Tab-separated table of C-alpha atoms in Angstrom:
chain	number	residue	atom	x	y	z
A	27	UNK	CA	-36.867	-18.709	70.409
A	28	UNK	CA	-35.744	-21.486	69.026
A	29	UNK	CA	-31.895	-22.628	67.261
A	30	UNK	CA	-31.996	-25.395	64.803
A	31	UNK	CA	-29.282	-26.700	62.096
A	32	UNK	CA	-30.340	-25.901	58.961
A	33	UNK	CA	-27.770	-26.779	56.379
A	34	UNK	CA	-24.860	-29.494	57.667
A	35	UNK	CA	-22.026	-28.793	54.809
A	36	UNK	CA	-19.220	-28.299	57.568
A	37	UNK	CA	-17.632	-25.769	55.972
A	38	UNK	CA	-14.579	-25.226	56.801
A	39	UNK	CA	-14.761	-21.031	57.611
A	40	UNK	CA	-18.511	-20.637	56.728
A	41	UNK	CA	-19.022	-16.947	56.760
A	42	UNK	CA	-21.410	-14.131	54.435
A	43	UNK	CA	-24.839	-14.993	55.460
A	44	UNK	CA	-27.113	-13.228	52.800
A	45	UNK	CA	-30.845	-13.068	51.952
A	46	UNK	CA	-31.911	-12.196	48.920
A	47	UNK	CA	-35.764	-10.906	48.706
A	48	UNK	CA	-35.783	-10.978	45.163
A	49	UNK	CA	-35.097	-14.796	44.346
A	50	UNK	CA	-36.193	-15.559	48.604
A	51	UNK	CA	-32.933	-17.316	48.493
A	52	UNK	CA	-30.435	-17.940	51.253
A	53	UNK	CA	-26.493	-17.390	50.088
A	54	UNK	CA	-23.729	-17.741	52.165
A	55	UNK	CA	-19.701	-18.724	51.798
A	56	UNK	CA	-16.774	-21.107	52.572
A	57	UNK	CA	-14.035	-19.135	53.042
A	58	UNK	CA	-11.271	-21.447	52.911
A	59	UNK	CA	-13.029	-24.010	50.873
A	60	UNK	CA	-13.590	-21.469	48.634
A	61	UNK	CA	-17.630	-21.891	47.679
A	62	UNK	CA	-20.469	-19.966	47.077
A	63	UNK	CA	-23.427	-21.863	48.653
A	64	UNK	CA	-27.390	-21.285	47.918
A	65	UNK	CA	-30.716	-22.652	49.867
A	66	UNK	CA	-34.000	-21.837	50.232
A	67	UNK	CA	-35.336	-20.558	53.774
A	68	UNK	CA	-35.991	-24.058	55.124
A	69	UNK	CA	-32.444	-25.619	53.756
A	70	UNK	CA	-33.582	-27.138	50.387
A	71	UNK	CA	-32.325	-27.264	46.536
A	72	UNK	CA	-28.596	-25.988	47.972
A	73	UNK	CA	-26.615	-24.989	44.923
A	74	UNK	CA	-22.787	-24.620	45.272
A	75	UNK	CA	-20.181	-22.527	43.017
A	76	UNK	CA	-16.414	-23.090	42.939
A	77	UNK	CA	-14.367	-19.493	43.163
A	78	UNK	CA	-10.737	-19.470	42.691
A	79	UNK	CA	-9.287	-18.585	45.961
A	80	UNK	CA	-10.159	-17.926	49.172
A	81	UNK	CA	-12.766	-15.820	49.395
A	82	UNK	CA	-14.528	-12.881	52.290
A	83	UNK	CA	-17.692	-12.017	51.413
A	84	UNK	CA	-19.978	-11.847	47.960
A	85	UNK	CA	-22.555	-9.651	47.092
A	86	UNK	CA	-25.808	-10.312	44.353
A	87	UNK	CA	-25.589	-7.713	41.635
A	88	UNK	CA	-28.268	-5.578	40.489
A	89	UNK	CA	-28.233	-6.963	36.747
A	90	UNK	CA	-28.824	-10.478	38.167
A	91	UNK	CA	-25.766	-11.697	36.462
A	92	UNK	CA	-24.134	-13.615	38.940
A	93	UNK	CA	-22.185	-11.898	42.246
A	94	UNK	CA	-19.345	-9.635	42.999
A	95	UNK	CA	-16.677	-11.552	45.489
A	96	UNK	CA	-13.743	-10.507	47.477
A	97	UNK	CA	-11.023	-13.149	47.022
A	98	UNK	CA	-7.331	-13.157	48.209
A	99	UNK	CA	-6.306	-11.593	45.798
A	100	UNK	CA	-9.216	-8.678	45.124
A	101	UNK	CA	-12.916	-8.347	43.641
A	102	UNK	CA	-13.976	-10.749	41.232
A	103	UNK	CA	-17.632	-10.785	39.234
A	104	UNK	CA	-18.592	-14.557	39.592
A	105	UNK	CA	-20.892	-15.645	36.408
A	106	UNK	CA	-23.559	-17.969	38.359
A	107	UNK	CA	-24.687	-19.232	34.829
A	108	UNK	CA	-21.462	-20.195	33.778
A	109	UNK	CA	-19.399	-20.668	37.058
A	110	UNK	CA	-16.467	-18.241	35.562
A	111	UNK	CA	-15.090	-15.931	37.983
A	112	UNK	CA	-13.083	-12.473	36.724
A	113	UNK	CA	-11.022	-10.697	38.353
A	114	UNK	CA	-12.086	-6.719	38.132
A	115	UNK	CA	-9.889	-4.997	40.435
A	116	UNK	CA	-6.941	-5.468	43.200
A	117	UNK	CA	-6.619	-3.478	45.738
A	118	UNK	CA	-4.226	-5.202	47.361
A	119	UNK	CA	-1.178	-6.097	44.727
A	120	UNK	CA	0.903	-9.326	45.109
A	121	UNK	CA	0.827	-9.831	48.637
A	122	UNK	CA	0.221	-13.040	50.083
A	123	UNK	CA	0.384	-11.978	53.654
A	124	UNK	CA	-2.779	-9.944	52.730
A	125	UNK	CA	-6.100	-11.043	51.681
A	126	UNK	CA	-9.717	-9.692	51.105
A	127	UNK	CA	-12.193	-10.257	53.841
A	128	UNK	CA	-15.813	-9.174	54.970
A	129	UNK	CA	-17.699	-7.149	53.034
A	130	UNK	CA	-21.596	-5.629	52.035
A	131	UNK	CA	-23.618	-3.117	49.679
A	132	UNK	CA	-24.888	0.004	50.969
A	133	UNK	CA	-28.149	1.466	49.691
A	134	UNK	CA	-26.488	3.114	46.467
A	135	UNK	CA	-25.261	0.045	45.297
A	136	UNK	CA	-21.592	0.583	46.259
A	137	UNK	CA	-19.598	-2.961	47.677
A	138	UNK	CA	-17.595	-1.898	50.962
A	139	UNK	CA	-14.698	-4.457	51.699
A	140	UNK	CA	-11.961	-4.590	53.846
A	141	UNK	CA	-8.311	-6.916	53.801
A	142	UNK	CA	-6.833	-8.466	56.455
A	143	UNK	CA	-3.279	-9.824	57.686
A	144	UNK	CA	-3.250	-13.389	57.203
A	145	UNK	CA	-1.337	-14.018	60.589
A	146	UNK	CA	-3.925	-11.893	61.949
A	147	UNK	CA	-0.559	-10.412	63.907
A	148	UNK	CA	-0.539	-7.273	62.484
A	149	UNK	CA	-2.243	-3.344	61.402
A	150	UNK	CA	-1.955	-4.218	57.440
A	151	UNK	CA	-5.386	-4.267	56.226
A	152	UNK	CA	-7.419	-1.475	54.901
A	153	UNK	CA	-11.200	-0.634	53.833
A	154	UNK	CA	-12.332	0.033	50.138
A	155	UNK	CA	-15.221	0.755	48.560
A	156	UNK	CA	-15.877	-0.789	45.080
A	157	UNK	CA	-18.536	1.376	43.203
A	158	UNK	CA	-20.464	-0.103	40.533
A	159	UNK	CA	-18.317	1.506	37.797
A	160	UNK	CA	-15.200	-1.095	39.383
A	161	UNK	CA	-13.401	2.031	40.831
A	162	UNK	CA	-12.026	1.387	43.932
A	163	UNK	CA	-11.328	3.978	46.616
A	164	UNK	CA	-9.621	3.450	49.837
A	165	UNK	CA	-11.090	4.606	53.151
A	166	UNK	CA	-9.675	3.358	55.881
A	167	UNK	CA	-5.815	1.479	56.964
A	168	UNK	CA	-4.252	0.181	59.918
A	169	UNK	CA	-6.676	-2.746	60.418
A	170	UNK	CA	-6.124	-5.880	61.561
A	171	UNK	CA	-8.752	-8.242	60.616
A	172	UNK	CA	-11.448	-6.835	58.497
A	173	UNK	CA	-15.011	-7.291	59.910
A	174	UNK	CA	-18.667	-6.633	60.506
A	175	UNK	CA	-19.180	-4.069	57.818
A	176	UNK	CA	-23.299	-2.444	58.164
A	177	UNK	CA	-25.267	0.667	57.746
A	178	UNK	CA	-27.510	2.319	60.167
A	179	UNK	CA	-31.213	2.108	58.518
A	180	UNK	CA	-31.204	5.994	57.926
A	181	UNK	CA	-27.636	5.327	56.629
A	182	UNK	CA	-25.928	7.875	58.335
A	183	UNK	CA	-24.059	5.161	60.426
A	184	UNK	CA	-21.009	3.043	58.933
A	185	UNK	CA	-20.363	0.025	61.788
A	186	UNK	CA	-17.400	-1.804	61.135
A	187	UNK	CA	-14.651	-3.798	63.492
A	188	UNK	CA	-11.111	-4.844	63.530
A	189	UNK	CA	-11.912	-8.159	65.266
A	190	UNK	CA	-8.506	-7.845	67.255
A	191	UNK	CA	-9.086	-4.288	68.708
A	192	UNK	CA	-11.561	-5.491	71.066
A	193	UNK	CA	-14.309	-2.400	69.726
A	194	UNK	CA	-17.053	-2.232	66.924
A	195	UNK	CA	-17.014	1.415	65.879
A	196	UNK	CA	-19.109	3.945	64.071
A	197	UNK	CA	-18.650	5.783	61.283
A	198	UNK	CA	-20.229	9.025	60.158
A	199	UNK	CA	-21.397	7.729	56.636
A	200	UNK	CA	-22.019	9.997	53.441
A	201	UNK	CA	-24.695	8.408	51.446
A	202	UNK	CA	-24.552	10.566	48.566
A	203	UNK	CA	-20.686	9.538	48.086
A	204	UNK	CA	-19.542	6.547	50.098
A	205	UNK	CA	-17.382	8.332	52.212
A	206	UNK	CA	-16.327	7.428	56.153
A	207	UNK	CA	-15.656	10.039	58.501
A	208	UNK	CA	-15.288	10.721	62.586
A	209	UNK	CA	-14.384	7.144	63.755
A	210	UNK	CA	-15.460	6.518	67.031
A	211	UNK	CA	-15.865	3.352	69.853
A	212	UNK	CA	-19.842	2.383	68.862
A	213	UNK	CA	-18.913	-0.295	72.244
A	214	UNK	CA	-16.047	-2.714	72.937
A	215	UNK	CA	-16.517	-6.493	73.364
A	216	UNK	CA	-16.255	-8.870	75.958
A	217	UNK	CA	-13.075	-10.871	74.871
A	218	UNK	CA	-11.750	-12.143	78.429
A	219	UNK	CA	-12.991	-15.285	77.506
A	220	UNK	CA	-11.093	-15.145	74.213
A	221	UNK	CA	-14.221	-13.766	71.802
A	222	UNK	CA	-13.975	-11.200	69.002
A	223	UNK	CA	-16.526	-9.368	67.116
A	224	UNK	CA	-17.125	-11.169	63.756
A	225	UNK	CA	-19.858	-10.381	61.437
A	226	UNK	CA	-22.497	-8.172	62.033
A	227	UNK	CA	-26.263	-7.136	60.571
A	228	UNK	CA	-28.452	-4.053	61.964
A	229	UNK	CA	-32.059	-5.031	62.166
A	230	UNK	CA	-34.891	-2.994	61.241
A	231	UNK	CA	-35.215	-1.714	65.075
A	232	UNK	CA	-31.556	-0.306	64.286
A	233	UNK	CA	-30.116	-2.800	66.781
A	234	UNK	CA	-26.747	-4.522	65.741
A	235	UNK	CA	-26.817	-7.953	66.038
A	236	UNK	CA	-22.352	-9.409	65.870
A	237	UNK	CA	-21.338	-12.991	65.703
A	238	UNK	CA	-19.077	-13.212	68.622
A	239	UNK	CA	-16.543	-15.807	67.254
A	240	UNK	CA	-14.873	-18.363	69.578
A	241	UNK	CA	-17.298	-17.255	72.536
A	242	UNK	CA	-20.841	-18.673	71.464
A	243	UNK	CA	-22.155	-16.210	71.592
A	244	UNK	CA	-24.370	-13.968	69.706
A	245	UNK	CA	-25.242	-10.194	70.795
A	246	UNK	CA	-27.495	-7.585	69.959
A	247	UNK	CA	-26.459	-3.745	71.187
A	248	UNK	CA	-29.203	-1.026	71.420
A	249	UNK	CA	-28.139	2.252	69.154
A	250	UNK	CA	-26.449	3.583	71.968
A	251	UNK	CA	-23.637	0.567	72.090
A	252	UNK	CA	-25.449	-0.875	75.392
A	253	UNK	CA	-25.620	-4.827	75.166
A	254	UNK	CA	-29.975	-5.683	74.686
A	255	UNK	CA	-29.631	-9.247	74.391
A	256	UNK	CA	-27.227	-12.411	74.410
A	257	UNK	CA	-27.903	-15.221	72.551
A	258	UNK	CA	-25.739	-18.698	73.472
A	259	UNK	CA	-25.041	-20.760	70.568
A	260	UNK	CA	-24.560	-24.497	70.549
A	261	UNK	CA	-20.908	-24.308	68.989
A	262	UNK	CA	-18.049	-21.744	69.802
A	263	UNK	CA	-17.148	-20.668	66.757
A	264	UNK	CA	-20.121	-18.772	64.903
A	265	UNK	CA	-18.821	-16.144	62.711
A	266	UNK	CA	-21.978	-14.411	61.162
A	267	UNK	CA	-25.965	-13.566	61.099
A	268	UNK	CA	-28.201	-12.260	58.465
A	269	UNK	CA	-31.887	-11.573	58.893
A	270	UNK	CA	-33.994	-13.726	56.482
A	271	UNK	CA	-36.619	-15.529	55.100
A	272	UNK	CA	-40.292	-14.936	54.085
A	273	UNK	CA	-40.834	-12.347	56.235
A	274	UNK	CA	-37.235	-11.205	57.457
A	275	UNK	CA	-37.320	-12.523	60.445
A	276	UNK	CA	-35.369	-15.884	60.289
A	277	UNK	CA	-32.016	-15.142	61.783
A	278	UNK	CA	-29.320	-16.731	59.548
A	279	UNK	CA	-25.965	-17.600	61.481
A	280	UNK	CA	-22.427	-19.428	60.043
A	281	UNK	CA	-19.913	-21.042	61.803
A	282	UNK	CA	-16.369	-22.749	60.411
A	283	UNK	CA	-15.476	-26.158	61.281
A	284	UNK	CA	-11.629	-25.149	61.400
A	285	UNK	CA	-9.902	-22.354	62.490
A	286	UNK	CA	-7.615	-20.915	60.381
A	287	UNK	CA	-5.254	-20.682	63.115
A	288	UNK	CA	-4.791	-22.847	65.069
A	289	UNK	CA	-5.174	-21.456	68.709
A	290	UNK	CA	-8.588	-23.052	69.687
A	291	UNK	CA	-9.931	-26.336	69.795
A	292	UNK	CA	-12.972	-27.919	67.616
A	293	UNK	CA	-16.677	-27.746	68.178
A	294	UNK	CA	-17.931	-31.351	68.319
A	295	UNK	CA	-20.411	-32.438	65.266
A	296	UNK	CA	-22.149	-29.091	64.890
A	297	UNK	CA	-18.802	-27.323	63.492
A	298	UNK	CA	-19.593	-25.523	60.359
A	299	UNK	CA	-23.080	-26.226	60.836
A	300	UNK	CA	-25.478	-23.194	59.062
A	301	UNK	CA	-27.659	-22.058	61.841
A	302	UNK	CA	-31.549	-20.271	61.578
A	303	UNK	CA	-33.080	-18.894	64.771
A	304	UNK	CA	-36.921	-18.719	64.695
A	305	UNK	CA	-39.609	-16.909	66.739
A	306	UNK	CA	-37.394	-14.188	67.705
A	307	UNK	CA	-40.186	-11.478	67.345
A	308	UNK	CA	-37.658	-9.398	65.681
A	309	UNK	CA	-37.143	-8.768	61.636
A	310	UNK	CA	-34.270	-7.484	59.765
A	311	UNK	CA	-33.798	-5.474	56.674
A	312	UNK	CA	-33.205	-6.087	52.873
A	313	UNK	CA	-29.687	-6.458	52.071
A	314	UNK	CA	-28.733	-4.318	48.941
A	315	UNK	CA	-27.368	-5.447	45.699
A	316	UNK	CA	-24.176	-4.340	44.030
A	317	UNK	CA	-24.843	-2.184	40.718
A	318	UNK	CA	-25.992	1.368	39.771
């Protein structure tokens, strides 16, 4: 195994790492310095796109048309041709204490999204699901900070975390309509040394892999919510992983160069550095696009 820097754009909260088989391009985001960032596997020909606010996540759509994005203030489709970004629903109404966070597609197409309390001090966030006809449905409230959203590769297992409960859980998921159901601990993370769980990706073992942010650390628990492997990182504060590349197994990671609160110090010249881990004998699995 081996970690090497593969894009230095310090971005301020880099976060979304996402492959995309179809154009073998790497995409991934700036929260707070709200871009969209492209590169090819090895970190070439990066392409950046301006958004209007901060945003949590993207996802490609099916009608190669640009991206849908959750910004601060809800989903927006974000024309890569022209740069325009439109807003398409909010969730959320005019409150700036609460903003749009991680997100991803599930096999039918549909974009799953949670909020977050901008404090991070308190239970006001929820989880939606945007279909591809712009409804939005809610499916979950009483969330912190909205993280780690992936599916089981048979589906029938929603993971998701509220970064400041200390757990990852499971999720009974419905397939055929979106739909969450018998929430329970999937396992609960090591935060004495002042970690949470981030974002997450499931490889094509069915082993999640979560971005332990503020910790280093990078960890991969078996199906059963026992801890397979740790991975130390060269900078505290990586914040997401995404399986990759040619032949999916290029492990993708973000970090931020700034917190957005600040309770923890910087990360020396590698802050906000994109990350790919090679030769880890291990491949991942073909993240969706939004769209019927």
């Amino acid at each position: 195994m081996r970690i090497e820097v593969l894009v230095d754009v310090k971005t301020i909260l880099g976060e979304g790492p996402l492959w995309d088989v179809e154009q073998q391009r790497l995409y991934w985001i700036d929260s707070f310095g709200c871009n969209v960032f492209r590169c090819t596997a090895d970190g070439r020909e990066i392409r950046a796109w301006d958004v209007p606010g901060k945003i949590g996540s993207m996802a490609l759509r099916k009608d190669g048309n640009g991206a849908i994005c959750s910004l601060q203030d809800g989903f927006y489709a974000l024309d890569f041709k022209t740069g325009d970004s439109t807003l398409i629903n909010n969730p959320i109404g005019n409150n700036p204490a609460i903003r749009l966070n991680d997100g991803k597609v599930d096999r039918r197409g549909r974009f799953i999204a949670g909020s977050m309390d901008t404090m991070e001090s308190g239970p006001n966030g929820e989880l939606y699901r945007l279909d591809p006809d712009f409804k939005v449905t809610k499916l979950d409230s009483g969330i912190i900070v909205s993280n780690g959203p992936c599916w089981s590769p048979d589906d029938k297992i929603f993971y998701f975390a509220d970064s400041w409960s200390g757990e990852i859980w499971a999720y009974d998921y419905d397939i055929h309509t979106g739909s969450v159901s018998n929430r329970r601990t999937f396992t609960k993370v090591d935060t004495s040394r002042g970690g949470a769980a981030d974002g997450s990706t499931v490889d094509a073992e069915g082993y999640l892999w979560n971005a332990q942010v503020y910790d280093a650390k990078l960890v991969r628990y078996a199906p059963d919510g026992k801890v397979d492997r740790v991975i130390d990182m060269p900078v505290k504060k990586v914040t997401s992983v995404n399986f990759g590349g040619p032949n999916m197994d290029i492990l993708f990671v973000t970090s931020m160069a700034k917190p957005p609160l600040p309770r923890f110090p910087g990360d020396g010249v590698l802050r906000g550095s994109l990350f790919a881990i090679y030769d880890l004998g291990i491949k991942g699995v073909p993240e969706p696009r939004f769209g019927a």
